[in-house]
PDB file of N, CA and C in Angstrom:
ATOM      1  N   MET A  30     -15.137  -1.172   6.925  1.00 52.00           N
ATOM      2  CA  MET A  30     -13.646  -0.905   7.128  1.00 52.00           C
ATOM      3  C   MET A  30     -12.902  -1.383   7.570  1.00 52.00           C
ATOM      4  N   ILE A  31     -12.167  -1.862   6.550  1.00 51.00           N
ATOM      5  CA  ILE A  31     -10.847  -3.171   6.994  1.00 51.00           C
ATOM      6  C   ILE A  31      -9.649  -2.504   6.559  1.00 51.00           C
ATOM      7  N   MET A  32      -9.072  -2.212   7.731  1.00 53.00           N
ATOM      8  CA  MET A  32      -7.815  -1.681   8.113  1.00 53.00           C
ATOM      9  C   MET A  32      -7.024  -3.377   8.516  1.00 53.00           C
ATOM     10  N   ILE A  33      -5.790  -2.320   7.809  1.00 55.00           N
ATOM     11  CA  ILE A  33      -4.305  -3.034   8.200  1.00 55.00           C
ATOM     12  C   ILE A  33      -3.641  -2.573   9.455  1.00 55.00           C
ATOM     13  N   SER A  34      -4.093  -3.255  10.594  1.00 57.00           N
ATOM     14  CA  SER A  34      -3.302  -3.219  11.972  1.00 57.00           C
ATOM     15  C   SER A  34      -2.162  -3.214  12.286  1.00 57.00           C
ATOM     16  N   ASP A  35      -1.589  -3.909  11.309  1.00 73.00           N
ATOM     17  CA  ASP A  35      -0.074  -4.806  11.754  1.00 73.00           C
ATOM     18  C   ASP A  35       0.730  -3.527  11.889  1.00 73.00           C
ATOM     19  N   ILE A  36       1.836  -2.822  13.095  1.00 78.00           N
ATOM     20  CA  ILE A  36       2.269  -1.891  12.598  1.00 78.00           C
ATOM     21  C   ILE A  36       3.728  -2.072  11.219  1.00 78.00           C
ATOM     22  N   GLN A  37       4.038  -3.205  12.211  1.00 81.00           N
ATOM     23  CA  GLN A  37       5.222  -3.729  10.516  1.00 81.00           C
ATOM     24  C   GLN A  37       4.377  -3.558   8.853  1.00 81.00           C
ATOM     25  N   ALA A  38       3.591  -4.064   9.054  1.00 82.00           N
ATOM     26  CA  ALA A  38       2.765  -3.971   7.619  1.00 82.00           C
ATOM     27  C   ALA A  38       3.078  -2.557   7.301  1.00 82.00           C
ATOM     28  N   LYS A  39       2.765  -1.741   7.648  1.00 86.00           N
ATOM     29  CA  LYS A  39       2.231  -0.447   7.258  1.00 86.00           C
ATOM     30  C   LYS A  39       3.496   0.581   7.377  1.00 86.00           C
ATOM     31  N   ARG A  40       4.247   0.353   7.864  1.00 88.00           N
ATOM     32  CA  ARG A  40       6.162   0.626   7.704  1.00 88.00           C
ATOM     33  C   ARG A  40       6.191   0.124   6.375  1.00 88.00           C
ATOM     34  N   ARG A  41       6.167  -0.762   6.179  1.00 88.00           N
ATOM     35  CA  ARG A  41       6.147  -1.782   4.922  1.00 88.00           C
ATOM     36  C   ARG A  41       6.042  -0.548   4.156  1.00 88.00           C
ATOM     37  N   ILE A  42       4.825  -1.003   3.962  1.00 92.00           N
ATOM     38  CA  ILE A  42       3.855  -0.486   2.854  1.00 92.00           C
ATOM     39  C   ILE A  42       4.277   1.249   2.467  1.00 92.00           C
ATOM     40  N   ALA A  43       4.759   1.994   3.669  1.00 93.00           N
ATOM     41  CA  ALA A  43       5.079   3.028   3.160  1.00 93.00           C
ATOM     42  C   ALA A  43       6.218   2.854   2.925  1.00 93.00           C
ATOM     43  N   LEU A  44       7.613   2.284   2.929  1.00 92.00           N
ATOM     44  CA  LEU A  44       8.846   2.257   2.577  1.00 92.00           C
ATOM     45  C   LEU A  44       8.672   2.366   1.405  1.00 92.00           C
ATOM     46  N   ASN A  45       8.237   0.917   1.111  1.00 94.00           N
ATOM     47  CA  ASN A  45       7.712   0.354  -0.342  1.00 94.00           C
ATOM     48  C   ASN A  45       7.440   1.213  -2.168  1.00 94.00           C
ATOM     49  N   VAL A  46       6.371   2.098  -1.281  1.00 95.00           N
ATOM     50  CA  VAL A  46       5.631   2.451  -1.843  1.00 95.00           C
ATOM     51  C   VAL A  46       6.412   3.775  -2.094  1.00 95.00           C
ATOM     52  N   ARG A  47       7.120   4.439  -1.032  1.00 95.00           N
ATOM     53  CA  ARG A  47       8.596   5.696  -1.969  1.00 95.00           C
ATOM     54  C   ARG A  47       9.580   4.403  -2.189  1.00 95.00           C
ATOM     55  N   GLN A  48       9.462   3.810  -2.691  1.00 93.00           N
ATOM     56  CA  GLN A  48      10.616   3.308  -3.370  1.00 93.00           C
ATOM     57  C   GLN A  48       9.962   3.364  -4.662  1.00 93.00           C
ATOM     58  N   LEU A  49       9.131   2.437  -5.483  1.00 95.00           N
ATOM     59  CA  LEU A  49       8.018   2.553  -6.139  1.00 95.00           C
ATOM     60  C   LEU A  49       8.236   3.416  -6.610  1.00 95.00           C
ATOM     61  N   LEU A  50       7.516   4.757  -6.180  1.00 96.00           N
ATOM     62  CA  LEU A  50       7.330   5.795  -6.306  1.00 96.00           C
ATOM     63  C   LEU A  50       8.849   7.074  -6.977  1.00 96.00           C
ATOM     64  N   ASP A  51       9.982   6.338  -6.152  1.00 94.00           N
ATOM     65  CA  ASP A  51      11.165   7.328  -7.019  1.00 94.00           C
ATOM     66  C   ASP A  51      11.713   6.449  -8.257  1.00 94.00           C
ATOM     67  N   SER A  52      11.614   5.086  -7.794  1.00 93.00           N
ATOM     68  CA  SER A  52      12.157   4.598  -9.357  1.00 93.00           C
ATOM     69  C   SER A  52      10.738   4.940 -10.394  1.00 93.00           C
ATOM     70  N   ASN A  53       9.925   4.555 -10.141  1.00 93.00           N
ATOM     71  CA  ASN A  53       8.631   5.229 -11.650  1.00 93.00           C
ATOM     72  C   ASN A  53       9.121   6.629 -11.491  1.00 93.00           C
ATOM     73  N   GLN A  54       9.301   7.658 -11.093  1.00 95.00           N
ATOM     74  CA  GLN A  54       9.700   8.730 -11.137  1.00 95.00           C
ATOM     75  C   GLN A  54       8.441   9.166 -11.138  1.00 95.00           C
ATOM     76  N   LEU A  55       7.508   9.165 -10.011  1.00 95.00           N
ATOM     77  CA  LEU A  55       6.064   9.593  -9.664  1.00 95.00           C
ATOM     78  C   LEU A  55       6.293  10.347  -8.348  1.00 95.00           C
ATOM     79  N   ASN A  56       5.172  10.861  -8.051  1.00 97.00           N
ATOM     80  CA  ASN A  56       5.556  11.978  -6.774  1.00 97.00           C
ATOM     81  C   ASN A  56       3.784  11.256  -5.821  1.00 97.00           C
ATOM     82  N   GLN A  57       3.758  12.140  -4.711  1.00 96.00           N
ATOM     83  CA  GLN A  57       2.371  11.738  -4.506  1.00 96.00           C
ATOM     84  C   GLN A  57       1.240  12.197  -5.099  1.00 96.00           C
ATOM     85  N   SER A  58       1.027  13.213  -5.582  1.00 97.00           N
ATOM     86  CA  SER A  58      -0.086  13.472  -6.526  1.00 97.00           C
ATOM     87  C   SER A  58      -0.361  13.220  -7.197  1.00 97.00           C
ATOM     88  N   ASP A  59       1.059  12.328  -8.070  1.00 97.00           N
ATOM     89  CA  ASP A  59       0.245  10.874  -9.283  1.00 97.00           C
ATOM     90  C   ASP A  59      -0.205  10.347  -8.908  1.00 97.00           C
ATOM     91  N   LEU A  60       0.580   9.591  -7.493  1.00 97.00           N
ATOM     92  CA  LEU A  60      -0.013   8.382  -7.852  1.00 97.00           C
ATOM     93  C   LEU A  60      -1.897   8.976  -6.681  1.00 97.00           C
ATOM     94  N   ALA A  61      -1.881  10.002  -6.432  1.00 97.00           N
ATOM     95  CA  ALA A  61      -3.105  10.297  -5.886  1.00 97.00           C
ATOM     96  C   ALA A  61      -3.688  10.074  -6.993  1.00 97.00           C
ATOM     97  N   ARG A  62      -3.658  10.248  -7.862  1.00 97.00           N
ATOM     98  CA  ARG A  62      -4.093  10.812  -9.119  1.00 97.00           C
ATOM     99  C   ARG A  62      -4.983   9.240 -10.031  1.00 97.00           C
ATOM    100  N   ARG A  63      -3.944   8.787  -9.676  1.00 96.00           N
ATOM    101  CA  ARG A  63      -3.879   7.234  -9.767  1.00 96.00           C
ATOM    102  C   ARG A  63      -5.252   6.373  -9.348  1.00 96.00           C
ATOM    103  N   THR A  64      -5.029   6.783  -8.132  1.00 96.00           N
ATOM    104  CA  THR A  64      -5.681   5.332  -7.338  1.00 96.00           C
ATOM    105  C   THR A  64      -7.338   6.049  -7.498  1.00 96.00           C
ATOM    106  N   GLY A  65      -7.460   7.323  -7.307  1.00 96.00           N
ATOM    107  CA  GLY A  65      -8.833   7.945  -7.107  1.00 96.00           C
ATOM    108  C   GLY A  65      -8.691   8.862  -5.285  1.00 96.00           C
ATOM    109  N   GLU A  66      -7.388   8.741  -4.911  1.00 95.00           N
ATOM    110  CA  GLU A  66      -7.365   8.884  -3.172  1.00 95.00           C
ATOM    111  C   GLU A  66      -7.238  10.461  -3.289  1.00 95.00           C
ATOM    112  N   ARG A  67      -7.464  11.103  -1.552  1.00 95.00           N
ATOM    113  CA  ARG A  67      -6.876  12.533  -1.891  1.00 95.00           C
ATOM    114  C   ARG A  67      -4.932  12.437  -1.680  1.00 95.00           C
ATOM    115  N   ARG A  68      -4.521  13.615  -2.518  1.00 95.00           N
ATOM    116  CA  ARG A  68      -2.951  13.135  -2.054  1.00 95.00           C
ATOM    117  C   ARG A  68      -2.731  13.487  -0.728  1.00 95.00           C
ATOM    118  N   GLN A  69      -3.230  13.677   0.449  1.00 95.00           N
ATOM    119  CA  GLN A  69      -2.997  13.775   1.727  1.00 95.00           C
ATOM    120  C   GLN A  69      -2.850  12.700   2.839  1.00 95.00           C
ATOM    121  N   ARG A  70      -3.937  12.158   2.250  1.00 93.00           N
ATOM    122  CA  ARG A  70      -3.978  10.636   2.562  1.00 93.00           C
ATOM    123  C   ARG A  70      -2.913   9.690   1.687  1.00 93.00           C
ATOM    124  N   ILE A  71      -2.203  10.033   1.070  1.00 96.00           N
ATOM    125  CA  ILE A  71      -1.205   9.327   0.323  1.00 96.00           C
ATOM    126  C   ILE A  71      -0.141   9.544   1.088  1.00 96.00           C
ATOM    127  N   GLN A  72      -0.546  10.981   1.362  1.00 96.00           N
ATOM    128  CA  GLN A  72       0.462  11.895   2.154  1.00 96.00           C
ATOM    129  C   GLN A  72       0.802  11.514   3.842  1.00 96.00           C
ATOM    130  N   GLN A  73      -0.299  11.188   3.904  1.00 94.00           N
ATOM    131  CA  GLN A  73      -0.099  10.148   5.693  1.00 94.00           C
ATOM    132  C   GLN A  73       0.226   8.300   5.898  1.00 94.00           C
ATOM    133  N   LEU A  74      -0.436   8.515   4.279  1.00 93.00           N
ATOM    134  CA  LEU A  74       0.253   6.814   4.683  1.00 93.00           C
ATOM    135  C   LEU A  74       1.336   7.152   4.424  1.00 93.00           C
ATOM    136  N   LEU A  75       2.511   8.151   3.812  1.00 95.00           N
ATOM    137  CA  LEU A  75       3.617   7.905   3.944  1.00 95.00           C
ATOM    138  C   LEU A  75       4.740   8.032   4.805  1.00 95.00           C
ATOM    139  N   ALA A  76       3.438   9.074   5.775  1.00 94.00           N
ATOM    140  CA  ALA A  76       4.207   9.637   7.137  1.00 94.00           C
ATOM    141  C   ALA A  76       3.790   7.878   7.773  1.00 94.00           C
ATOM    142  N   GLN A  77       3.249   6.942   7.715  1.00 91.00           N
ATOM    143  CA  GLN A  77       2.969   6.249   8.654  1.00 91.00           C
ATOM    144  C   GLN A  77       2.180   6.835  10.050  1.00 91.00           C
ATOM    145  N   SER A  78       1.199   7.832   9.472  1.00 90.00           N
ATOM    146  CA  SER A  78       0.060   8.543  10.580  1.00 90.00           C
ATOM    147  C   SER A  78      -0.831   7.918  10.031  1.00 90.00           C
ATOM    148  N   ARG A  79      -2.071   7.255   9.949  1.00 83.00           N
ATOM    149  CA  ARG A  79      -2.946   6.709   9.273  1.00 83.00           C
ATOM    150  C   ARG A  79      -2.616   5.309   8.454  1.00 83.00           C
ATOM    151  N   GLN A  80      -3.631   4.078   9.271  1.00 81.00           N
ATOM    152  CA  GLN A  80      -3.489   2.915   8.879  1.00 81.00           C
ATOM    153  C   GLN A  80      -4.808   2.925   7.672  1.00 81.00           C
ATOM    154  N   PRO A  81      -3.331   2.162   6.204  1.00 85.00           N
ATOM    155  CA  PRO A  81      -4.417   2.313   5.481  1.00 85.00           C
ATOM    156  C   PRO A  81      -5.723   0.883   5.011  1.00 85.00           C
ATOM    157  N   THR A  82      -6.612   1.348   5.007  1.00 87.00           N
ATOM    158  CA  THR A  82      -7.255  -0.141   4.429  1.00 87.00           C
ATOM    159  C   THR A  82      -6.993  -0.557   3.088  1.00 87.00           C
ATOM    160  N   ILE A  83      -7.101  -2.258   3.354  1.00 87.00           N
ATOM    161  CA  ILE A  83      -7.341  -2.945   2.141  1.00 87.00           C
ATOM    162  C   ILE A  83      -7.441  -2.576   1.066  1.00 87.00           C
ATOM    163  N   GLY A  84      -8.473  -1.728   0.814  1.00 91.00           N
ATOM    164  CA  GLY A  84      -9.004  -1.458  -0.866  1.00 91.00           C
ATOM    165  C   GLY A  84      -8.515  -0.009  -0.973  1.00 91.00           C
ATOM    166  N   VAL A  85      -7.685   0.677  -0.097  1.00 93.00           N
ATOM    167  CA  VAL A  85      -6.749   1.246  -0.639  1.00 93.00           C
ATOM    168  C   VAL A  85      -5.171   0.854  -1.085  1.00 93.00           C
ATOM    169  N   VAL A  86      -4.924  -0.308  -0.085  1.00 92.00           N
ATOM    170  CA  VAL A  86      -3.492  -0.673  -0.476  1.00 92.00           C
ATOM    171  C   VAL A  86      -3.476  -1.259  -1.954  1.00 92.00           C
ATOM    172  N   ALA A  87      -5.157  -2.115  -2.316  1.00 94.00           N
ATOM    173  CA  ALA A  87      -5.231  -2.597  -3.340  1.00 94.00           C
ATOM    174  C   ALA A  87      -5.399  -1.772  -4.713  1.00 94.00           C
ATOM    175  N   ARG A  88      -5.764  -0.371  -4.441  1.00 95.00           N
ATOM    176  CA  ARG A  88      -5.660   0.437  -5.497  1.00 95.00           C
ATOM    177  C   ARG A  88      -4.184   0.564  -5.916  1.00 95.00           C
ATOM    178  N   ILE A  89      -2.799   1.263  -4.677  1.00 96.00           N
ATOM    179  CA  ILE A  89      -2.189   1.612  -4.234  1.00 96.00           C
ATOM    180  C   ILE A  89      -1.229   0.699  -6.051  1.00 96.00           C
ATOM    181  N   ALA A  90      -1.543  -0.757  -5.310  1.00 95.00           N
ATOM    182  CA  ALA A  90      -0.805  -1.768  -6.247  1.00 95.00           C
ATOM    183  C   ALA A  90      -0.900  -1.987  -7.228  1.00 95.00           C
ATOM    184  N   GLU A  91      -2.145  -2.323  -7.524  1.00 95.00           N
ATOM    185  CA  GLU A  91      -2.810  -1.888  -9.227  1.00 95.00           C
ATOM    186  C   GLU A  91      -1.736  -0.530  -9.670  1.00 95.00           C
ATOM    187  N   ALA A  92      -2.300   0.436  -9.115  1.00 96.00           N
ATOM    188  CA  ALA A  92      -1.914   1.679  -9.738  1.00 96.00           C
ATOM    189  C   ALA A  92      -0.020   1.721 -10.318  1.00 96.00           C
ATOM    190  N   LEU A  93       0.459   1.114  -9.318  1.00 96.00           N
ATOM    191  CA  LEU A  93       1.851   1.143  -9.491  1.00 96.00           C
ATOM    192  C   LEU A  93       2.268  -0.346 -10.667  1.00 96.00           C
ATOM    193  N   ASP A  94       1.424  -0.852 -10.191  1.00 94.00           N
ATOM    194  CA  ASP A  94       2.147  -2.401 -10.957  1.00 94.00           C
ATOM    195  C   ASP A  94       2.125  -3.590 -10.314  1.00 94.00           C
ATOM    196  N   VAL A  95       2.192  -3.335  -9.308  1.00 94.00           N
ATOM    197  CA  VAL A  95       2.332  -4.673  -8.544  1.00 94.00           C
ATOM    198  C   VAL A  95       1.790  -4.918  -7.571  1.00 94.00           C
ATOM    199  N   SER A  96       1.890  -6.518  -6.652  1.00 92.00           N
ATOM    200  CA  SER A  96       1.032  -6.760  -5.874  1.00 92.00           C
ATOM    201  C   SER A  96       0.593  -6.392  -4.892  1.00 92.00           C
ATOM    202  N   VAL A  97      -0.409  -6.324  -3.751  1.00 90.00           N
ATOM    203  CA  VAL A  97      -0.708  -6.430  -2.222  1.00 90.00           C
ATOM    204  C   VAL A  97       0.964  -7.231  -1.657  1.00 90.00           C
ATOM    205  N   ASP A  98       1.370  -8.674  -2.251  1.00 86.00           N
ATOM    206  CA  ASP A  98       2.124  -8.764  -1.110  1.00 86.00           C
ATOM    207  C   ASP A  98       3.097  -8.282  -1.084  1.00 86.00           C
ATOM    208  N   GLU A  99       3.420  -7.605  -2.716  1.00 89.00           N
ATOM    209  CA  GLU A  99       5.053  -6.746  -2.844  1.00 89.00           C
ATOM    210  C   GLU A  99       4.820  -5.620  -2.327  1.00 89.00           C
ATOM    211  N   LEU A 100       3.786  -4.696  -1.753  1.00 89.00           N
ATOM    212  CA  LEU A 100       3.919  -3.604  -0.937  1.00 89.00           C
ATOM    213  C   LEU A 100       3.587  -4.156   0.306  1.00 89.00           C
ATOM    214  N   ILE A 101       3.565  -5.447   1.247  1.00 86.00           N
ATOM    215  CA  ILE A 101       3.110  -5.547   2.641  1.00 86.00           C
ATOM    216  C   ILE A 101       4.786  -5.994   2.918  1.00 86.00           C
ATOM    217  N   ALA A 102       5.310  -6.659   1.655  1.00 83.00           N
ATOM    218  CA  ALA A 102       7.382  -7.560   2.181  1.00 83.00           C
ATOM    219  C   ALA A 102       8.256  -6.325   2.123  1.00 83.00           C
ATOM    220  N   ASP A 103       8.892  -7.646   2.891  1.00 79.00           N
ATOM    221  CA  ASP A 103      10.047  -6.401   3.969  1.00 79.00           C
ATOM    222  C   ASP A 103      10.685  -5.580   2.639  1.00 79.00           C
ATOM    223  N   PRO A 104      11.355  -4.294   2.662  1.00 72.00           N
ATOM    224  CA  PRO A 104      11.793  -4.181   1.662  1.00 72.00           C
ATOM    225  C   PRO A 104      13.555  -4.219   1.586  1.00 72.00           C
ATOM    226  N   LYS A 105      13.848  -4.840   3.099  1.00 72.00           N
ATOM    227  CA  LYS A 105      15.458  -5.082   3.247  1.00 72.00           C
ATOM    228  C   LYS A 105      15.416  -6.608   2.656  1.00 72.00           C
ATOM    229  N   LYS A 106      14.841  -6.970   3.104  1.00 69.00           N
ATOM    230  CA  LYS A 106      14.460  -8.076   2.748  1.00 69.00           C
ATOM    231  C   LYS A 106      14.565  -8.574   0.885  1.00 69.00           C
ATOM    232  N   ASN A 107      13.512  -7.571   0.502  1.00 55.00           N
ATOM    233  CA  ASN A 107      13.651  -7.910  -1.128  1.00 55.00           C
ATOM    234  C   ASN A 107      12.882  -8.700  -1.108  1.00 55.00           C
ATOM    235  N   ASN A 108      11.885  -9.758  -1.281  1.00 51.00           N
ATOM    236  CA  ASN A 108      10.982 -10.813  -1.092  1.00 51.00           C
ATOM    237  C   ASN A 108       9.557 -10.807  -0.339  1.00 51.00           C
ATOM    238  N   LYS A 109       8.748 -11.350  -1.314  1.00 49.00           N
ATOM    239  CA  LYS A 109       7.358 -11.526  -0.885  1.00 49.00           C
ATOM    240  C   LYS A 109       7.356 -11.727   0.048  1.00 49.00           C
ATOM    241  N   LEU A 110       6.542 -11.245   1.007  1.00 46.00           N
ATOM    242  CA  LEU A 110       5.712 -11.940   2.054  1.00 46.00           C
ATOM    243  C   LEU A 110       4.671 -12.583   1.623  1.00 46.00           C
ATOM    244  N   LEU A 111       4.357 -13.987   2.304  1.00 45.00           N
ATOM    245  CA  LEU A 111       3.409 -14.512   1.582  1.00 45.00           C
ATOM    246  C   LEU A 111       1.787 -13.610   2.450  1.00 45.00           C
ATOM    247  N   LEU A 112       0.501 -13.686   1.730  1.00 46.00           N
ATOM    248  CA  LEU A 112      -0.258 -13.177   2.569  1.00 46.00           C
ATOM    249  C   LEU A 112      -1.084 -13.797   3.441  1.00 46.00           C
ATOM    250  N   THR A 113      -1.402 -13.560   4.958  1.00 47.00           N
ATOM    251  CA  THR A 113      -1.886 -14.593   5.426  1.00 47.00           C
ATOM    252  C   THR A 113      -3.447 -14.409   5.297  1.00 47.00           C
ATOM    253  N   PRO A 114      -4.230 -15.727   5.357  1.00 46.00           N
ATOM    254  CA  PRO A 114      -5.055 -15.764   5.096  1.00 46.00           C
ATOM    255  C   PRO A 114      -6.067 -15.139   5.324  1.00 46.00           C
ATOM    256  N   PHE A 115      -6.564 -14.345   6.363  1.00 47.00           N
ATOM    257  CA  PHE A 115      -6.773 -12.624   6.541  1.00 47.00           C
ATOM    258  C   PHE A 115      -7.091 -11.771   6.195  1.00 47.00           C
ATOM    259  N   VAL A 116      -5.381 -11.135   5.281  1.00 53.00           N
ATOM    260  CA  VAL A 116      -5.850 -10.212   4.368  1.00 53.00           C
ATOM    261  C   VAL A 116      -5.709 -10.880   2.701  1.00 53.00           C
ATOM    262  N   ASP A 117      -5.941 -11.965   2.549  1.00 52.00           N
ATOM    263  CA  ASP A 117      -5.979 -12.406   1.780  1.00 52.00           C
ATOM    264  C   ASP A 117      -7.451 -12.100   1.460  1.00 52.00           C
ATOM    265  N   ILE A 118      -8.307 -12.603   2.152  1.00 49.00           N
ATOM    266  CA  ILE A 118      -9.750 -13.567   1.962  1.00 49.00           C
ATOM    267  C   ILE A 118     -10.283 -11.395   2.176  1.00 49.00           C
ATOM    268  N   CYS A 119      -9.681 -10.700   2.478  1.00 56.00           N
ATOM    269  CA  CYS A 119      -9.762  -9.651   2.466  1.00 56.00           C
ATOM    270  C   CYS A 119      -9.663  -8.745   0.676  1.00 56.00           C
ATOM    271  N   TYR A 120      -8.843  -8.764   0.851  1.00 52.00           N
ATOM    272  CA  TYR A 120      -8.140  -8.817  -0.693  1.00 52.00           C
ATOM    273  C   TYR A 120      -9.087  -9.016  -1.430  1.00 52.00           C
ATOM    274  N   SER A 121      -9.924 -10.146  -1.447  1.00 52.00           N
ATOM    275  CA  SER A 121     -10.519 -10.051  -2.533  1.00 52.00           C
ATOM    276  C   SER A 121     -12.284 -10.170  -2.684  1.00 52.00           C
ATOM    277  N   LEU A 122     -12.235  -9.327  -0.881  1.00 52.00           N
ATOM    278  CA  LEU A 122     -13.297  -8.717  -0.056  1.00 52.00           C
ATOM    279  C   LEU A 122     -13.254  -7.378  -1.562  1.00 52.00           C
ATOM    280  N   ALA A 123     -12.687  -7.047  -0.907  1.00 55.00           N
ATOM    281  CA  ALA A 123     -11.933  -5.062  -1.924  1.00 55.00           C
ATOM    282  C   ALA A 123     -12.997  -5.494  -3.071  1.00 55.00           C
ATOM    283  N   TYR A 124     -12.454  -6.127  -4.234  1.00 52.00           N
ATOM    284  CA  TYR A 124     -12.970  -6.460  -5.602  1.00 52.00           C
ATOM    285  C   TYR A 124     -14.111  -6.917  -5.845  1.00 52.00           C
ATOM    286  N   HIS A 125     -14.662  -7.785  -4.923  1.00 48.00           N
ATOM    287  CA  HIS A 125     -16.215  -8.034  -5.355  1.00 48.00           C
ATOM    288  C   HIS A 125     -17.304  -7.350  -4.287  1.00 48.00           C
ATOM    289  N   VAL A 126     -16.275  -6.857  -3.351  1.00 43.00           N
ATOM    290  CA  VAL A 126     -17.851  -5.780  -3.391  1.00 43.00           C
ATOM    291  C   VAL A 126     -18.973  -4.586  -3.591  1.00 43.00           C
TER     292      VAL A 126
END
């Protein structure tokens, strides 16, 4: 299981997911249904109390119709973060395993 360990990335993901949920008028239960994750896991991700796997991040990005790098981007700068080669490889592995 590949974890996203960078604290900043975890914080950015939580903030971006919250913003996307609000702008799409969705709640945690809606996102859980769309991703196949338990609502508690979505809640933990938003509370930043649990590190998401790259697979979970990829499913959330797909459910919200955004890219993984958009979820990791700094919400204050409103720009995309270029994925590091490691995260890029992990992302592709999540879809090919």
